[in-house]
Coordinates of C-alpha atoms in Angstrom, one line a residue:
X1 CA 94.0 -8.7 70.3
X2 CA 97.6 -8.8 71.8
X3 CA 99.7 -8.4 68.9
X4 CA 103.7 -8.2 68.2
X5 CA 106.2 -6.8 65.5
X6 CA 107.8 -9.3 62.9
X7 CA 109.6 -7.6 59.8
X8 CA 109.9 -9.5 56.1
X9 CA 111.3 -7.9 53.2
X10 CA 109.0 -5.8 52.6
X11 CA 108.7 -4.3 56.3
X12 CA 106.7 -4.5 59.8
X13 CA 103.9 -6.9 60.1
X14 CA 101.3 -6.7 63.1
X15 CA 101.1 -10.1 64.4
X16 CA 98.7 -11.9 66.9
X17 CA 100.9 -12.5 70.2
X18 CA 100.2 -16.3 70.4
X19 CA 101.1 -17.0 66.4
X20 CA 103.2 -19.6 65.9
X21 CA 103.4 -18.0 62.3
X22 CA 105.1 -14.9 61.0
X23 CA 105.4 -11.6 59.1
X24 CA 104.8 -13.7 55.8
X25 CA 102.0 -15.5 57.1
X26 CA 100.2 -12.7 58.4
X27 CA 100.4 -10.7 55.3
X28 CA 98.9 -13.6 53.4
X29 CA 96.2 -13.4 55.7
X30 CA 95.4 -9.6 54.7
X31 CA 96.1 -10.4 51.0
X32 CA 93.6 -13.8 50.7
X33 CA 90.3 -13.7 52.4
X34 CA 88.9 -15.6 49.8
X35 CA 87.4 -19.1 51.1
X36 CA 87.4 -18.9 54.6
X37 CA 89.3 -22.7 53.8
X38 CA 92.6 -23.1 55.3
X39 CA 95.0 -26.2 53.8
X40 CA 93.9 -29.8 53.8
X41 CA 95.4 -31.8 56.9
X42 CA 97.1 -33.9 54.8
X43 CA 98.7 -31.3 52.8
X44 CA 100.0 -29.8 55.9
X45 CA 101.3 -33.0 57.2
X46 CA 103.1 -33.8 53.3
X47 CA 104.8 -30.3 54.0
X48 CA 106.3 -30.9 57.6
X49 CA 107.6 -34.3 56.0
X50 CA 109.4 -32.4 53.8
X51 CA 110.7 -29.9 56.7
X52 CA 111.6 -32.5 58.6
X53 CA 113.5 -34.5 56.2
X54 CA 115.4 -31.6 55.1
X55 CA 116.5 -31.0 58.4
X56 CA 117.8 -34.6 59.1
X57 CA 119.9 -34.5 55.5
X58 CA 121.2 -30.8 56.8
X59 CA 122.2 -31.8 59.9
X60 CA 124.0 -34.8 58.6
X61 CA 125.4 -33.2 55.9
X62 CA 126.6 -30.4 58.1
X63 CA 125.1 -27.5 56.9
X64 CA 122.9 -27.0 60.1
X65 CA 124.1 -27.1 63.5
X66 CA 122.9 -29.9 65.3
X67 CA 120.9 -28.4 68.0
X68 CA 119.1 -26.1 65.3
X69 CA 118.4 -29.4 63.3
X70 CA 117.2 -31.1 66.5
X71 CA 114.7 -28.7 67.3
X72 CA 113.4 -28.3 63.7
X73 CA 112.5 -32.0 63.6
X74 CA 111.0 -31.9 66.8
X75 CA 109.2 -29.2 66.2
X76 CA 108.0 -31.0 63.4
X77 CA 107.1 -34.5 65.1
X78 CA 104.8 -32.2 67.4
X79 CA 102.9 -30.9 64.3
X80 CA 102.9 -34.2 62.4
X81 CA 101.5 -35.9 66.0
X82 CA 98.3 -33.3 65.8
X83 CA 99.4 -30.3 67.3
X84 CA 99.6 -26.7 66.2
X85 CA 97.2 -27.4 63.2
X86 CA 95.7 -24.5 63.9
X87 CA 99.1 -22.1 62.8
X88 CA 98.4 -23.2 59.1
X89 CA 96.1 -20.7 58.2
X90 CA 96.5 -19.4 54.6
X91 CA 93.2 -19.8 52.0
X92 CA 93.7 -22.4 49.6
X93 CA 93.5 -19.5 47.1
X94 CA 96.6 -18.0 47.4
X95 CA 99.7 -16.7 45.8
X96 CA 101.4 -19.2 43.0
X97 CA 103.5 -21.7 43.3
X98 CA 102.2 -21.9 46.9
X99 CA 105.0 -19.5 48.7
X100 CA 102.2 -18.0 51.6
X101 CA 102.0 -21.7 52.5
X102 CA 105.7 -22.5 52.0
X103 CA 106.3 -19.9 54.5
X104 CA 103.4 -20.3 56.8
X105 CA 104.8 -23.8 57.5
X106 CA 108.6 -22.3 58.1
X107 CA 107.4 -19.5 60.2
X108 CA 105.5 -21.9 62.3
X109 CA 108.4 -24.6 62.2
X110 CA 111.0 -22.0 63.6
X111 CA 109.0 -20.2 66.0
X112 CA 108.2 -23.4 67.7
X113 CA 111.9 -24.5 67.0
X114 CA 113.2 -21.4 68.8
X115 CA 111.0 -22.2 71.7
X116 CA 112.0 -25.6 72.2
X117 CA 116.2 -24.0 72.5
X118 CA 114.7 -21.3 75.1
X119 CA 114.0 -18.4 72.8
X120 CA 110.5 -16.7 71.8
X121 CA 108.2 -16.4 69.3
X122 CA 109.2 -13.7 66.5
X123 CA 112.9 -13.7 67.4
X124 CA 114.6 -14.9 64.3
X125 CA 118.2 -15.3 65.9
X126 CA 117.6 -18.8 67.0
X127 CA 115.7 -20.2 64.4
X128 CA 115.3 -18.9 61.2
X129 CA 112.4 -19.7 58.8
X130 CA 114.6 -19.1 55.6
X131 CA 118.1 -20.0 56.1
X132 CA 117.1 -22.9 58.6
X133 CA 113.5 -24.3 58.3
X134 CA 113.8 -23.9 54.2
X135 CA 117.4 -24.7 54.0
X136 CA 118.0 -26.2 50.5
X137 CA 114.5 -25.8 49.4
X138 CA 112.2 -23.8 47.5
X139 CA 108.6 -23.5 47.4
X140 CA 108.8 -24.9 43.4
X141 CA 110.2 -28.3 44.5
X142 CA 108.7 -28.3 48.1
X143 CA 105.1 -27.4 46.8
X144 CA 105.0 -30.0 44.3
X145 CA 106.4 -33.0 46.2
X146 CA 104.1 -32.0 49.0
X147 CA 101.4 -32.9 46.8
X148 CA 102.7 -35.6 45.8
X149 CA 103.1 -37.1 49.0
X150 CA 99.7 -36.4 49.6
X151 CA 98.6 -38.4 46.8
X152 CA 100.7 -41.6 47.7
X153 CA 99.4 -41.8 51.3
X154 CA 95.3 -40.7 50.3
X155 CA 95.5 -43.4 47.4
X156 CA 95.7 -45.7 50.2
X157 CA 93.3 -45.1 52.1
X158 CA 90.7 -44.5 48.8
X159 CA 92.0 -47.8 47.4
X160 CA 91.4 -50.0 50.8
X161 CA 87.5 -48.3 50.7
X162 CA 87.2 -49.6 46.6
X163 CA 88.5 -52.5 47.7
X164 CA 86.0 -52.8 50.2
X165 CA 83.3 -51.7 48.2
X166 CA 84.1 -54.5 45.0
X167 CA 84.4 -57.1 47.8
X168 CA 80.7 -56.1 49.0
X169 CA 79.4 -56.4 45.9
X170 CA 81.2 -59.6 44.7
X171 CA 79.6 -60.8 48.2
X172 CA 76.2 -59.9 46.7
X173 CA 76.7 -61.1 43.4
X174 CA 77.2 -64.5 45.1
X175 CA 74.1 -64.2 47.3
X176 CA 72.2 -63.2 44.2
X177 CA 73.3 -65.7 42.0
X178 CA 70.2 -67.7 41.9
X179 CA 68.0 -65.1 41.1
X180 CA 66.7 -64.7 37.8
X181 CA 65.7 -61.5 36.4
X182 CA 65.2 -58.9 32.7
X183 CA 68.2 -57.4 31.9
X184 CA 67.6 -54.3 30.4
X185 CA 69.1 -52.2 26.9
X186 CA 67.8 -49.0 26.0
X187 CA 66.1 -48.8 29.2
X188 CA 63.8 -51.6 27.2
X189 CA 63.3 -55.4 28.0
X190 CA 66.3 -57.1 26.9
X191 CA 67.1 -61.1 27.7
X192 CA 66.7 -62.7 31.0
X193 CA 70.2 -62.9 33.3
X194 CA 71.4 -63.2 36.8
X195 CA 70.8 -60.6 39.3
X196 CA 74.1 -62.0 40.7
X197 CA 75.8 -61.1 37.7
X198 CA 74.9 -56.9 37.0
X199 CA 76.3 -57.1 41.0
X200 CA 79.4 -59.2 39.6
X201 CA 80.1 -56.5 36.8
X202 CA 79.9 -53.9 39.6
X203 CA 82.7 -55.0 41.5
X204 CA 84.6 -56.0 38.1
X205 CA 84.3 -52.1 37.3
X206 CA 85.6 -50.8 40.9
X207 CA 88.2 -53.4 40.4
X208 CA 89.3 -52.2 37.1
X209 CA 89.3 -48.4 38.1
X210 CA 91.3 -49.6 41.5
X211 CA 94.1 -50.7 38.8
X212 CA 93.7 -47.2 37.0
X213 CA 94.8 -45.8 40.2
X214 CA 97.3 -48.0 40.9
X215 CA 99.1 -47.1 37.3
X216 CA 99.7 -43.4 38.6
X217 CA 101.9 -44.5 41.5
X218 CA 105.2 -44.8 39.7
X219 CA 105.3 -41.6 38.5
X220 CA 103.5 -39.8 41.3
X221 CA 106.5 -41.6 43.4
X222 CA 109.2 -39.3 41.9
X223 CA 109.7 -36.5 43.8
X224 CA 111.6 -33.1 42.7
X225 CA 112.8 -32.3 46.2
X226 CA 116.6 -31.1 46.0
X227 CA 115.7 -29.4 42.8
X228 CA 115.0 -25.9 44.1
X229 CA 113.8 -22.6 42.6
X230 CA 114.4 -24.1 38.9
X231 CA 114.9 -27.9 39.3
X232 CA 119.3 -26.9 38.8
X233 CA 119.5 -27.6 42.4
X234 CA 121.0 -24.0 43.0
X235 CA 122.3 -23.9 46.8
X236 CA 121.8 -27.6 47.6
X237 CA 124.7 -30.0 47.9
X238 CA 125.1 -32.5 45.4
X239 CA 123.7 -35.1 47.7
X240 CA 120.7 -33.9 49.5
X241 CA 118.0 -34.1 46.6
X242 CA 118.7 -38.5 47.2
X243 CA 119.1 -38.0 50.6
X244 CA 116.0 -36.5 51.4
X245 CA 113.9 -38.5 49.0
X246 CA 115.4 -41.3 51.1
X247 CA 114.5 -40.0 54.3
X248 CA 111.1 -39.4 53.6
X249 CA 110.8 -43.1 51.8
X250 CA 112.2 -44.3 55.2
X251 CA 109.8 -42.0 57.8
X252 CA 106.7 -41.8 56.1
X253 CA 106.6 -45.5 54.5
X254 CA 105.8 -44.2 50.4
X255 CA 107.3 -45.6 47.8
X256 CA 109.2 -42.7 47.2
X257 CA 112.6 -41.4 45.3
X258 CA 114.5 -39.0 43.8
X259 CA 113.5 -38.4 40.0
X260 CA 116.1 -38.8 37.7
X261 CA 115.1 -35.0 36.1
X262 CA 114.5 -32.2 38.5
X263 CA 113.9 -29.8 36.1
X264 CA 111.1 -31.6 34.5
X265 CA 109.6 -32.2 38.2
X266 CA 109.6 -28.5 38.4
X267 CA 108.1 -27.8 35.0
X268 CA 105.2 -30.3 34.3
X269 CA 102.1 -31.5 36.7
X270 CA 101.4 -33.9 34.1
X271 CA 101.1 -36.7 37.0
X272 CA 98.6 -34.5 39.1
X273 CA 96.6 -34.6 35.8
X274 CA 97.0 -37.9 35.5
X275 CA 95.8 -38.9 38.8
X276 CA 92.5 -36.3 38.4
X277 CA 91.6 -37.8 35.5
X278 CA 92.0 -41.4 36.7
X279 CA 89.8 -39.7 39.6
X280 CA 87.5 -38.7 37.3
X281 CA 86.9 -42.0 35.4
X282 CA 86.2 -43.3 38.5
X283 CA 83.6 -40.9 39.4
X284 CA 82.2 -41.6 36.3
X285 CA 82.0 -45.3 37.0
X286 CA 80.6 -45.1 40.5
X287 CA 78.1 -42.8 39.2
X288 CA 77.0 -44.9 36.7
X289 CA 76.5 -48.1 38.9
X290 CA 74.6 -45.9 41.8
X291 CA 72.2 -44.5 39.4
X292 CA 71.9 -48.2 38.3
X293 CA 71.0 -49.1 41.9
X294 CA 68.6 -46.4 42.1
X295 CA 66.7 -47.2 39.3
X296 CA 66.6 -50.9 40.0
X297 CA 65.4 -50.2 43.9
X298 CA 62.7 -47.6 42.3
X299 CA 59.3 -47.4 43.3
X300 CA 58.3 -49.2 45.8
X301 CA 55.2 -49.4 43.9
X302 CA 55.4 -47.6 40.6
X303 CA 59.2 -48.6 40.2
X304 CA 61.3 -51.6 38.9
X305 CA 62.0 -52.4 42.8
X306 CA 63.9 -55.6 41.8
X307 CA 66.6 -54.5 44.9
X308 CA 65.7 -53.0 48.1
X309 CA 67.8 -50.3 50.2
X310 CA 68.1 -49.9 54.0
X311 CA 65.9 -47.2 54.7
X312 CA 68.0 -45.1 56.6
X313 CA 66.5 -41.9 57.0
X314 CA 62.9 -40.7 56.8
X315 CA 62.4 -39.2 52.5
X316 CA 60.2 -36.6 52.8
X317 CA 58.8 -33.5 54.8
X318 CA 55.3 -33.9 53.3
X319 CA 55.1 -37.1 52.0
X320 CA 54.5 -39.7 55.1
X321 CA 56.5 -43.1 54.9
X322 CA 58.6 -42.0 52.1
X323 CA 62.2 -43.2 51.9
X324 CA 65.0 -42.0 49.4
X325 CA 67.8 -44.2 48.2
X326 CA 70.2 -41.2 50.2
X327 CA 73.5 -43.1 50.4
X328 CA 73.3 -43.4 46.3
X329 CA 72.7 -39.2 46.0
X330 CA 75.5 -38.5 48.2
X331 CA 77.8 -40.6 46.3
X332 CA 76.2 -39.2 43.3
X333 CA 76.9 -35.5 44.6
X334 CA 80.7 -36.3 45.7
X335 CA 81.0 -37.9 42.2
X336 CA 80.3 -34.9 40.3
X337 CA 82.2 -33.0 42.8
X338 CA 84.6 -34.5 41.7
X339 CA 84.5 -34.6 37.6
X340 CA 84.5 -30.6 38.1
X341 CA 87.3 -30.9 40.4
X342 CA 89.2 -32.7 37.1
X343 CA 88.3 -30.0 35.2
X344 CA 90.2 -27.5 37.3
X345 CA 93.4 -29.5 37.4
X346 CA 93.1 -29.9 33.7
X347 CA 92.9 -26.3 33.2
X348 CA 95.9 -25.4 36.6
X349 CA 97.5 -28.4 34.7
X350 CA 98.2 -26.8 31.2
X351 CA 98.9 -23.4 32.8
X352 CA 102.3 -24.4 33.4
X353 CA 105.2 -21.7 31.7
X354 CA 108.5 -22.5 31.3
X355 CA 110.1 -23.8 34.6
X356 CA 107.6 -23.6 36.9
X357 CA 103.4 -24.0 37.2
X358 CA 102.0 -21.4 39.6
X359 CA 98.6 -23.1 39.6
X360 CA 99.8 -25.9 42.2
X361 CA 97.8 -24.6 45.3
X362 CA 94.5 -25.3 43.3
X363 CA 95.6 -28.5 42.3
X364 CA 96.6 -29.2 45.3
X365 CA 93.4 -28.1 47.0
X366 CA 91.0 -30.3 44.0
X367 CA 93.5 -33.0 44.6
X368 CA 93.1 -33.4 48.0
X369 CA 89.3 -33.0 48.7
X370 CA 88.3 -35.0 45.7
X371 CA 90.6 -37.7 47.0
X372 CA 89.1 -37.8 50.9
X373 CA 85.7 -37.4 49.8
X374 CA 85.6 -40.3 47.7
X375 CA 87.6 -42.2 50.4
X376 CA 84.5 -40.9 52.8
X377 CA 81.9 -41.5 50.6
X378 CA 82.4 -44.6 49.2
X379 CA 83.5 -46.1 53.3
X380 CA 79.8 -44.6 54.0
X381 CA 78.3 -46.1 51.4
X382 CA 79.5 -49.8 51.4
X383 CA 78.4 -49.4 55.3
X384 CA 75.2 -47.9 55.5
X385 CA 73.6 -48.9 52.0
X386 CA 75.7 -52.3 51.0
X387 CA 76.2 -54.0 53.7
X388 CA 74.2 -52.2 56.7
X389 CA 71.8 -54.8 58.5
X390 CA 68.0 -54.0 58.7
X391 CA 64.3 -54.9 59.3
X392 CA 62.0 -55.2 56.8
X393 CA 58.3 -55.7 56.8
X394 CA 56.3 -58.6 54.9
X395 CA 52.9 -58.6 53.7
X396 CA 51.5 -59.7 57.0
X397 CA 54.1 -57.1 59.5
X398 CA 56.5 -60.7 59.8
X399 CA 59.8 -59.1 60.4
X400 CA 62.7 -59.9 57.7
X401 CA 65.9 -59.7 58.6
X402 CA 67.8 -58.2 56.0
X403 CA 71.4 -57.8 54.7
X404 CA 72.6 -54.6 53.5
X405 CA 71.3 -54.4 49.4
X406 CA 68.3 -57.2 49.0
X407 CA 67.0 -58.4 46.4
X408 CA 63.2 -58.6 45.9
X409 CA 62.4 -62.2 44.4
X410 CA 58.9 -61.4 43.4
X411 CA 59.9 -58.1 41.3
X412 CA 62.6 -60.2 39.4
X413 CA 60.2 -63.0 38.5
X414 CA 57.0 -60.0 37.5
X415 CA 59.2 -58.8 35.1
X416 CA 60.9 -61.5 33.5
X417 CA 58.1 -63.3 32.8
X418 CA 56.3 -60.5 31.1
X419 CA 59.8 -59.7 29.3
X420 CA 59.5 -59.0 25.6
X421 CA 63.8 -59.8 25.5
X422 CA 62.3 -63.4 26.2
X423 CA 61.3 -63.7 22.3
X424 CA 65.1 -64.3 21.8
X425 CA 65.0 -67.1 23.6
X426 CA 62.1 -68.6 21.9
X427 CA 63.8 -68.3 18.2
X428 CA 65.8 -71.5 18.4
X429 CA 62.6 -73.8 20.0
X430 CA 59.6 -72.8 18.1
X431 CA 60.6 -70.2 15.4
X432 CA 60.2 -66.8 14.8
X433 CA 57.1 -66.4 13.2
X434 CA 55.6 -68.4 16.9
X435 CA 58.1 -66.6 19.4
X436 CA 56.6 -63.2 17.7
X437 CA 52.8 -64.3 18.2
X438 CA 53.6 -65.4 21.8
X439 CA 55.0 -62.0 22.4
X440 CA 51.8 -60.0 21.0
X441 CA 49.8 -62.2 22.6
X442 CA 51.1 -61.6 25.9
X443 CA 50.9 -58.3 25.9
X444 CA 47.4 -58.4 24.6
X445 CA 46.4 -60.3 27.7
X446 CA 48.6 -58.9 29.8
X447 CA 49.9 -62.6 30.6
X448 CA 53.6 -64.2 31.3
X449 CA 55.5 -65.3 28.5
X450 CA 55.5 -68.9 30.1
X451 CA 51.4 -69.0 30.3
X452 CA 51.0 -68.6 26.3
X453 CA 53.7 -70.8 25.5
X454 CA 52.5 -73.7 27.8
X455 CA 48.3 -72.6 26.6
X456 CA 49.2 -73.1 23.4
X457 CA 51.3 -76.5 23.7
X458 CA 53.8 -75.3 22.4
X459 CA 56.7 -76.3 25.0
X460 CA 55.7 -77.7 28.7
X461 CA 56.1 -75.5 31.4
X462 CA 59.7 -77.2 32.4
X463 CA 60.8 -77.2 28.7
X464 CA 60.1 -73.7 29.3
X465 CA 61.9 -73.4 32.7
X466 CA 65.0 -74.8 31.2
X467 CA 65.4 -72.9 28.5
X468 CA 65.3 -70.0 31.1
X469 CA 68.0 -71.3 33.0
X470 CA 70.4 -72.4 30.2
X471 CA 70.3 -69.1 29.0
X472 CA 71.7 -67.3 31.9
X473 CA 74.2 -70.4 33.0
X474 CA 77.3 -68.1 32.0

């Protein structure tokens, strides 16, 4: 490999030729083979936003010559449009605070900068990566706004995918409002409701977690640019911390501004905690209601199999004909993901010493995969298990047409008339002492609930019926 000579502080640095990075960069590279992952896209994007704005509010505030600032930011628009992506190189596990990565995107900034004015790669004379590209910054405030740029702009783009997927199952829990089926306590026979309701309470619980995310914005919107090593805003004119907040409120669309305490923005990560845990009870949730759906569509045979799944990809490399509810294990997999990805901001979160926490690259990294594979997963899974259109068989090869997650009439109405939870029912119109013979009965003879009552004269079968309805008209 073609290599050239960059110096840092600490001397000469053997460089690949074609690098857009540096010295700094390269010895990162020695010092962190550790992953094999490089930065999230979106992390690298938030940290060219924060180049580029700092260029515009130096330029304007004179403390960079024009055509230096002008070739920064375009330098930058050519990143933030796709290109050079492959310059940010540094493992996620790296040196605190996030300086290798700091400097990665400088070095690559101001090589390309001095390109753009004529000059070449490694020549510092043109463009420099510290007293131009990091003008006025710090890794300790550009690090941690970074992420929280990051945050804003994935939180959209997770919260339009919840909103799809409570929509999706408000949908259902319309379609399925007339069917009748056992709810269930204690994995036991509990009363008789509306399969259109448990799909209601789903989308009531994504809606609710959607609003847990939502709360994090305010505070997540704060940024500590401006405040430098410490938050004292050493080296930056009075100015340039609102300025800059500003600009990148004005070119990247967030709801963003300068906090009223830099020091405090350089001290806590309190907010990245926040957010992981809000992450985290949304896992939870969305674990809670797919293990739901794969018990309900269990079987086919030996199952509950009140609900039925697209069948989507073949189950089994031994067992012909079997099919796997697969879109509820992956978001079951990403979920967990995901609760251990809290515990690691937790942890980076409390590591914090006096004016600065060193642990932001991991947060950074847990931050940003949790929140793009829930965006992925869920998108997949309202898709291909929700909503996906399908072909299913009846008992004489008729095709059925069906609609994403279907509901299997003939299961519902097994089970709740064979449900113990309808004794409760029974109470108010013939007694205890009767409803508990019914119920023994029943399952003596392995017969429906309705059958006894109606054998034994004790209500007629459409007494019966609406009794069954009034109890599930809420």
């Amino acid at each position: 490999m073609a290599t050239r000579v960059e110096k840092d502080s600490l001397g000469e640095m053997q460089v690949p030729a074609d690098a857009l990075y540096g010295a700094q960069t390269a010895r990162a590279i020695a010092n962190f083979p550790i992953s094999g992952l490089r930065p999230h896209p979106t992390f690298v994007w938030a940290t060219v936003e924060v180049k580029r704005a700092a260029a515009v509010v130096n330029r304007a505030l004179g403390d960079l010559p024009p055509g230096t600032a002008d070739a920064i930011v375009r330098a930058c628009d050519e990143v933030l449009a796709g290109e050079h992506r492959d310059q940010f190189v540094v493992d996620v596990f790296q040196a605190g605070a996030g300086t290798s990565h700091n400097m990665n995107t400088n070095e690559v900034i101001a090589n390309r900068a001095a390109e753009l004015l004529g000059g070449r790669r490694g020549d510092k004379g043109l463009v420099h990566p510290n007293d131009h590209v990091n003008r006025g910054q710090s890794t300790n405030d550009v690090i941690p706004t970074a992420i929280r740029l990051c945050s804003l702009r994935q939180l959209r783009d997770l919260d339009a995918a919840l909103a799809r997927l409570a929509d999706a199952f408000a949908a259902k829990g319309r379609e399925f409002a007339g069917v009748l089926k056992s709810g269930r306590t204690h994995l036991q026979d509990a009363v008789p409701m509306r399969l259109g309701s448990e799909l209601a309470a789903w989308a009531r619980s994504v809606a609710n977690s959607r609003a847990r995310l939502d709360a994090c914005v305010p505070q997540l919107a704060e940024l500590g640019i401006g405040g430098n090593a410490i938050g004292s805003g050493v080296n930056t004119p009075p100015e340039f911390a609102r300025r800059v907040s500003a600009e990148l409120a004005a070119h990247t669309g967030l709801p963003v501004q300068s906090s009223p305490n830099l020091y405090e923005r350089c001290q806590s990560t309190a907010d990245f905690a926040q957010l992981s845990g809000s992450l985290r009870t949304l896992a939870l949730e969305l674990t809670r209601i797919v293990n739901d759906i794969r018990l309900l569509a269990s079987g086919p045979a030996t199952g509950i199999g009140e609900i039925l799944l697209p069948p989507v990809q073949p189950g089994s490399s031994i067992m012909p004909g079997k099919v796997n509810p697969v879109m509820a294990e992956m978001l079951n997999m990403v979920c967990y993901h995901v609760i251990g990805a809290d515990a690691c901001v937790a942890m980076a979160t409390q590591a914090g010493q006096l004016e600065l926490n060193v642990m932001m690259p991991v947060i950074a990294h847990n931050l940003n995969t949790s929140l793009s594979y829930l965006t992925n997963a869920v998108s997949v899974f309202v898709t291909r298990c929700v909503e996906l259109e399908w072909v299913d068989r009846g008992p004489h090869g008729e095709e059925i047409a069906r609609h994403g997650l279907a509901a299997d009439t003939e299961a519902c109405a097994h089970f709740i008339e064979r449900s113990t939870g309808l004794a409760t029912l029974l109470n108010p119109a013939i007694g205890y002492d009767a409803a508990a013979d019914v119920m023994k009965q029943a399952r003596r003879e392995k017969r429906s609930v309705r059958e006894v009552v109606v054998d034994r004269g004790l209500m007629t079968a459409a007494d019966f019926d609406a009794l069954l309805e009034r109890s599930v008209e809420r």
